[in-house]
Amino acid sequence: MCGIVGYVGHRPALDVVLDGLRRLEYRGYDSAGVAVLTGADGLAVERRAGRLANLEARLDEVGREAFAGTTGMGHTRWATHGPPVDRNSHPHRDGRGRVAVVHNGIIENFAALRRELEGAGVEFSSDTDTETVAHLVARAYDGVDGGDTEGDLPASLRAVCRRLDGAFTLVVTHVDEPDRIVAARRSSPLVVGIGSGEMFLASDVAAFIEHTREAVELGQDQVVTITRDGYEVTDLHGEPSRVRAFTVDWDLSAAEKGGHEYFMLKEIEEQPEALANTLRGHFVDGRIVLDEQRLTDQDLRDVDKVFVVACGTAYHSAMVAKYAIEHWCRLPVEVELASEFRYRDPVLDRDTLVVAVSQSGETADTLEAVRHARGQKARVLAVCNTNGAQIPRESDAVLYTHAGPEIGVASTKTFLAQIAANYLVGLALAQARGTKYPDEVAREFNELAAMPSAVRQVLGTVETARRVAASLADAKAVLFLGRHVGYPVALEGALKLKELAYMHAEGFAAGELKHGPIALIEEELPVVVVMPSPKGRAVLHAKLVSNISEIQARGARTIVIAEEGDETVRPFADSLIEVPAVPTLLQPLVSTVPLQVLAAEIARARGYDVDKPRNLAKSVTVE
Ligand code: F6R
């Protein structure tokens, strides 16, 4: 949801900033823009609606030499206030063009601030909330409104931030300050990259990983000033503030396509590794261990109810977790869409465990759910893929999914990693509460640990899914059916198809079919069915076979994901995609993979950008 890059150093800033934006484009691709301080009172700005490529073409037209300078910043936008047109693209400037600002987030009181500024004679040139900040910083720097910020860029930004409501990462430059950039954050991400004779600012380390893996993560309401030699962090009142330094544990190759046409295709293939890395180090001396465990075993024993809150794909991983946690821990588990959670007065107290699942760790709906839960004294455990993001920072305990950077906007490897991590949470609960004996916990963990090789096996057989995809490219709609843990898999398959192929797709619990959705079945309608194991869930298997025969009798075209050797279902499958036999609770880890391939290949066949589906962004930092 908007990507931000800032640079002060010895290299041409334009090149560094554009490289960074290329790696952050997954965060938004409605427009892109850059600003470079060119010395001698110069601030060169260019911005363009649409993808980064449009901006680059424009820079070629105007001539890149106009952007010579070693201090600069850039932005890639996911539109909130104002349509994605040139005038709403960042950076935004004050009326005299001396201050430039890029912003990620939403300034909730911008309308009041704008009215105040317009009352003072300020003219606006965009519809954005961000432009108010450019005017306010310019006025603070010029001492127009009094106060002691005149000629002091960090103090000016601090004073402005104190007036802002909402979420923001702001990066600000001023023509009078060609050797430094100032930035601030509240509830939106910002990291500082520490190079040698150069410093970086970015929404995500991917932007500067090519240059340095040493980073510092800013906290809530902190303001940072970077120069080529260092950085200084204060709170909003100018008091020195502590930050957390970390070393990024993946390298540039992880953030590059590695010969694949799309990141998503590479990320689908990385799933065995994502699973293995997520499990690594969590079973030590016969015990499950979590990452930043700020909850004691006694806390876990006191839990009398679990909520798993999340959005989108992460929500589907939460649905899967419910089956395992209830089964292993004999605890009631409620799965909630994070966007609904705090609006319906859930019953929470200090014995409630809320598990917040988020790849990005910055999804606004999930973050607000976490805050609501903590406000009600519930304990919160975050399952997150992004080190030090806001959700884990505000939680009592954290379990990281070590899936590596996921650049494709549609989640793939992080879904599998989330399921594995949620299962570790379930096993940690079962272990602390004694609902499983240590040897049973060990057995479950070992079964999980065998999954990377099962997923690798599935990846070796995705050719069938590709062939099926080719035949579905012109379908109008596709239905997905599943039962038990196959139900969230069906929902995930439908979500992938909607977001990538812009096709109407619906997932149903197969048992619900006869209660209404069966009316949708017509000649040639493709219906994807996720089968349970004929041995592991024989009763459900038999019921699903009946469901398939019912829809086949009504002319639907059945595409069946079934366990290898499942002969009973074969006669009912117009297309059969086989996956290896694995324990029931682990089936989502194998049966999701062909559905990811199906969606990606249908999108490709329809000529869509698999990595950057329309209207979407990787992390959704607005409610
Ligand atoms: C779908 C997808 C989204 C995210 C959702 C939550 O492919 O990626 O549905 O799963 O926006 O995002 P995180 O996990 O970052 O909270």
PDB file of N, CA and C in Angstrom, residues 345-388:
ATOM      1  N   ASP A 345     -18.325  -6.603  19.058  1.00  0.00           N
ATOM      2  CA  ASP A 345     -18.251  -6.791  20.496  1.00  0.00           C
ATOM      3  C   ASP A 345     -17.923  -8.233  20.898  1.00  0.00           C
ATOM      4  N   PRO A 346     -16.827  -8.803  20.417  1.00  0.00           N
ATOM      5  CA  PRO A 346     -16.505 -10.187  20.779  1.00  0.00           C
ATOM      6  C   PRO A 346     -16.218 -10.302  22.286  1.00  0.00           C
ATOM      7  N   VAL A 347     -16.525 -11.457  22.817  1.00  0.00           N
ATOM      8  CA  VAL A 347     -16.332 -11.660  24.257  1.00  0.00           C
ATOM      9  C   VAL A 347     -14.882 -12.072  24.497  1.00  0.00           C
ATOM     10  N   LEU A 348     -14.125 -11.168  25.107  1.00  0.00           N
ATOM     11  CA  LEU A 348     -12.689 -11.385  25.293  1.00  0.00           C
ATOM     12  C   LEU A 348     -12.319 -11.070  26.731  1.00  0.00           C
ATOM     13  N   ASP A 349     -11.373 -11.817  27.254  1.00  0.00           N
ATOM     14  CA  ASP A 349     -10.810 -11.418  28.555  1.00  0.00           C
ATOM     15  C   ASP A 349      -9.385 -11.940  28.621  1.00  0.00           C
ATOM     16  N   ARG A 350      -8.772 -11.872  29.783  1.00  0.00           N
ATOM     17  CA  ARG A 350      -7.336 -12.197  29.841  1.00  0.00           C
ATOM     18  C   ARG A 350      -7.049 -13.682  29.595  1.00  0.00           C
ATOM     19  N   ASP A 351      -8.072 -14.505  29.604  1.00  0.00           N
ATOM     20  CA  ASP A 351      -7.858 -15.917  29.296  1.00  0.00           C
ATOM     21  C   ASP A 351      -8.166 -16.255  27.834  1.00  0.00           C
ATOM     22  N   THR A 352      -8.383 -15.203  27.047  1.00  0.00           N
ATOM     23  CA  THR A 352      -8.602 -15.439  25.610  1.00  0.00           C
ATOM     24  C   THR A 352      -7.269 -15.277  24.898  1.00  0.00           C
ATOM     25  N   LEU A 353      -6.972 -16.202  24.023  1.00  0.00           N
ATOM     26  CA  LEU A 353      -5.779 -16.053  23.178  1.00  0.00           C
ATOM     27  C   LEU A 353      -6.249 -15.636  21.788  1.00  0.00           C
ATOM     28  N   VAL A 354      -5.741 -14.501  21.323  1.00  0.00           N
ATOM     29  CA  VAL A 354      -6.065 -14.068  19.964  1.00  0.00           C
ATOM     30  C   VAL A 354      -4.826 -14.282  19.102  1.00  0.00           C
ATOM     31  N   VAL A 355      -4.970 -15.098  18.079  1.00  0.00           N
ATOM     32  CA  VAL A 355      -3.859 -15.332  17.155  1.00  0.00           C
ATOM     33  C   VAL A 355      -4.125 -14.452  15.932  1.00  0.00           C
ATOM     34  N   ALA A 356      -3.218 -13.523  15.672  1.00  0.00           N
ATOM     35  CA  ALA A 356      -3.392 -12.598  14.537  1.00  0.00           C
ATOM     36  C   ALA A 356      -2.446 -13.042  13.431  1.00  0.00           C
ATOM     37  N   VAL A 357      -3.012 -13.420  12.294  1.00  0.00           N
ATOM     38  CA  VAL A 357      -2.180 -13.963  11.209  1.00  0.00           C
ATOM     39  C   VAL A 357      -2.073 -12.919  10.102  1.00  0.00           C
ATOM     40  N   SER A 358      -0.847 -12.546   9.777  1.00  0.00           N
ATOM     41  CA  SER A 358      -0.666 -11.534   8.727  1.00  0.00           C
ATOM     42  C   SER A 358       0.700 -11.684   8.082  1.00  0.00           C
ATOM     43  N   GLN A 359       0.722 -11.853   6.783  1.00  0.00           N
ATOM     44  CA  GLN A 359       1.993 -11.922   6.060  1.00  0.00           C
ATOM     45  C   GLN A 359       2.774 -10.641   6.266  1.00  0.00           C
ATOM     46  N   SER A 360       2.126  -9.527   5.962  1.00  0.00           N
ATOM     47  CA  SER A 360       2.819  -8.233   5.974  1.00  0.00           C
ATOM     48  C   SER A 360       3.046  -7.721   7.383  1.00  0.00           C
ATOM     49  N   GLY A 361       2.151  -8.085   8.290  1.00  0.00           N
ATOM     50  CA  GLY A 361       2.235  -7.532   9.646  1.00  0.00           C
ATOM     51  C   GLY A 361       1.790  -6.090   9.709  1.00  0.00           C
ATOM     52  N   GLU A 362       1.206  -5.590   8.629  1.00  0.00           N
ATOM     53  CA  GLU A 362       0.785  -4.188   8.653  1.00  0.00           C
ATOM     54  C   GLU A 362      -0.648  -3.999   8.167  1.00  0.00           C
ATOM     55  N   THR A 363      -1.379  -5.083   7.937  1.00  0.00           N
ATOM     56  CA  THR A 363      -2.765  -4.967   7.481  1.00  0.00           C
ATOM     57  C   THR A 363      -3.585  -4.212   8.535  1.00  0.00           C
ATOM     58  N   ALA A 364      -4.195  -3.099   8.119  1.00  0.00           N
ATOM     59  CA  ALA A 364      -4.850  -2.218   9.094  1.00  0.00           C
ATOM     60  C   ALA A 364      -5.973  -2.936   9.838  1.00  0.00           C
ATOM     61  N   ASP A 365      -6.763  -3.748   9.125  1.00  0.00           N
ATOM     62  CA  ASP A 365      -7.875  -4.440   9.789  1.00  0.00           C
ATOM     63  C   ASP A 365      -7.349  -5.361  10.894  1.00  0.00           C
ATOM     64  N   THR A 366      -6.278  -6.075  10.591  1.00  0.00           N
ATOM     65  CA  THR A 366      -5.741  -7.028  11.570  1.00  0.00           C
ATOM     66  C   THR A 366      -5.086  -6.274  12.731  1.00  0.00           C
ATOM     67  N   LEU A 367      -4.385  -5.195  12.400  1.00  0.00           N
ATOM     68  CA  LEU A 367      -3.747  -4.392  13.450  1.00  0.00           C
ATOM     69  C   LEU A 367      -4.798  -3.835  14.414  1.00  0.00           C
ATOM     70  N   GLU A 368      -5.898  -3.343  13.864  1.00  0.00           N
ATOM     71  CA  GLU A 368      -6.942  -2.799  14.744  1.00  0.00           C
ATOM     72  C   GLU A 368      -7.579  -3.912  15.581  1.00  0.00           C
ATOM     73  N   ALA A 369      -7.701  -5.101  14.994  1.00  0.00           N
ATOM     74  CA  ALA A 369      -8.242  -6.231  15.766  1.00  0.00           C
ATOM     75  C   ALA A 369      -7.306  -6.551  16.938  1.00  0.00           C
ATOM     76  N   VAL A 370      -5.997  -6.497  16.671  1.00  0.00           N
ATOM     77  CA  VAL A 370      -5.006  -6.754  17.730  1.00  0.00           C
ATOM     78  C   VAL A 370      -5.155  -5.704  18.835  1.00  0.00           C
ATOM     79  N   ARG A 371      -5.285  -4.458  18.418  1.00  0.00           N
ATOM     80  CA  ARG A 371      -5.390  -3.388  19.424  1.00  0.00           C
ATOM     81  C   ARG A 371      -6.673  -3.553  20.245  1.00  0.00           C
ATOM     82  N   HIS A 372      -7.746  -3.929  19.567  1.00  0.00           N
ATOM     83  CA  HIS A 372      -9.003  -4.118  20.283  1.00  0.00           C
ATOM     84  C   HIS A 372      -8.850  -5.254  21.299  1.00  0.00           C
ATOM     85  N   ALA A 373      -8.250  -6.358  20.847  1.00  0.00           N
ATOM     86  CA  ALA A 373      -8.093  -7.519  21.731  1.00  0.00           C
ATOM     87  C   ALA A 373      -7.249  -7.154  22.954  1.00  0.00           C
ATOM     88  N   ARG A 374      -6.158  -6.438  22.707  1.00  0.00           N
ATOM     89  CA  ARG A 374      -5.291  -6.086  23.847  1.00  0.00           C
ATOM     90  C   ARG A 374      -5.996  -5.108  24.773  1.00  0.00           C
ATOM     91  N   GLY A 375      -6.807  -4.249  24.178  1.00  0.00           N
ATOM     92  CA  GLY A 375      -7.584  -3.306  24.992  1.00  0.00           C
ATOM     93  C   GLY A 375      -8.538  -4.038  25.931  1.00  0.00           C
ATOM     94  N   GLN A 376      -8.960  -5.237  25.526  1.00  0.00           N
ATOM     95  CA  GLN A 376      -9.866  -6.049  26.355  1.00  0.00           C
ATOM     96  C   GLN A 376      -9.071  -7.038  27.210  1.00  0.00           C
ATOM     97  N   LYS A 377      -7.763  -6.856  27.262  1.00  0.00           N
ATOM     98  CA  LYS A 377      -6.863  -7.664  28.107  1.00  0.00           C
ATOM     99  C   LYS A 377      -6.587  -9.070  27.563  1.00  0.00           C
ATOM    100  N   ALA A 378      -7.071  -9.359  26.355  1.00  0.00           N
ATOM    101  CA  ALA A 378      -6.756 -10.676  25.779  1.00  0.00           C
ATOM    102  C   ALA A 378      -5.269 -10.734  25.451  1.00  0.00           C
ATOM    103  N   ARG A 379      -4.715 -11.950  25.378  1.00  0.00           N
ATOM    104  CA  ARG A 379      -3.301 -12.098  24.975  1.00  0.00           C
ATOM    105  C   ARG A 379      -3.268 -12.291  23.468  1.00  0.00           C
ATOM    106  N   VAL A 380      -2.288 -11.668  22.867  1.00  0.00           N
ATOM    107  CA  VAL A 380      -2.234 -11.721  21.403  1.00  0.00           C
ATOM    108  C   VAL A 380      -0.932 -12.357  20.937  1.00  0.00           C
ATOM    109  N   LEU A 381      -1.069 -13.318  20.064  1.00  0.00           N
ATOM    110  CA  LEU A 381       0.099 -13.958  19.463  1.00  0.00           C
ATOM    111  C   LEU A 381       0.041 -13.689  17.960  1.00  0.00           C
ATOM    112  N   ALA A 382       1.101 -13.080  17.421  1.00  0.00           N
ATOM    113  CA  ALA A 382       1.114 -12.763  15.991  1.00  0.00           C
ATOM    114  C   ALA A 382       1.817 -13.860  15.219  1.00  0.00           C
ATOM    115  N   VAL A 383       1.241 -14.221  14.062  1.00  0.00           N
ATOM    116  CA  VAL A 383       1.927 -15.085  13.099  1.00  0.00           C
ATOM    117  C   VAL A 383       2.209 -14.190  11.899  1.00  0.00           C
ATOM    118  N   CYS A 384       3.474 -13.934  11.627  1.00  0.00           N
ATOM    119  CA  CYS A 384       3.802 -12.866  10.685  1.00  0.00           C
ATOM    120  C   CYS A 384       5.031 -13.234   9.850  1.00  0.00           C
ATOM    121  N   ASN A 385       5.089 -12.690   8.636  1.00  0.00           N
ATOM    122  CA  ASN A 385       6.232 -12.994   7.760  1.00  0.00           C
ATOM    123  C   ASN A 385       7.239 -11.844   7.693  1.00  0.00           C
ATOM    124  N   THR A 386       6.925 -10.732   8.367  1.00  0.00           N
ATOM    125  CA  THR A 386       7.770  -9.547   8.220  1.00  0.00           C
ATOM    126  C   THR A 386       8.344  -9.147   9.561  1.00  0.00           C
ATOM    127  N   ASN A 387       9.648  -9.327   9.649  1.00  0.00           N
ATOM    128  CA  ASN A 387      10.351  -9.059  10.896  1.00  0.00           C
ATOM    129  C   ASN A 387      10.091  -7.644  11.397  1.00  0.00           C
ATOM    130  N   GLY A 388       9.638  -7.549  12.630  1.00  0.00           N
ATOM    131  CA  GLY A 388       9.498  -6.235  13.257  1.00  0.00           C
ATOM    132  C   GLY A 388       8.357  -5.373  12.758  1.00  0.00           C
TER     133      GLY A 388
END
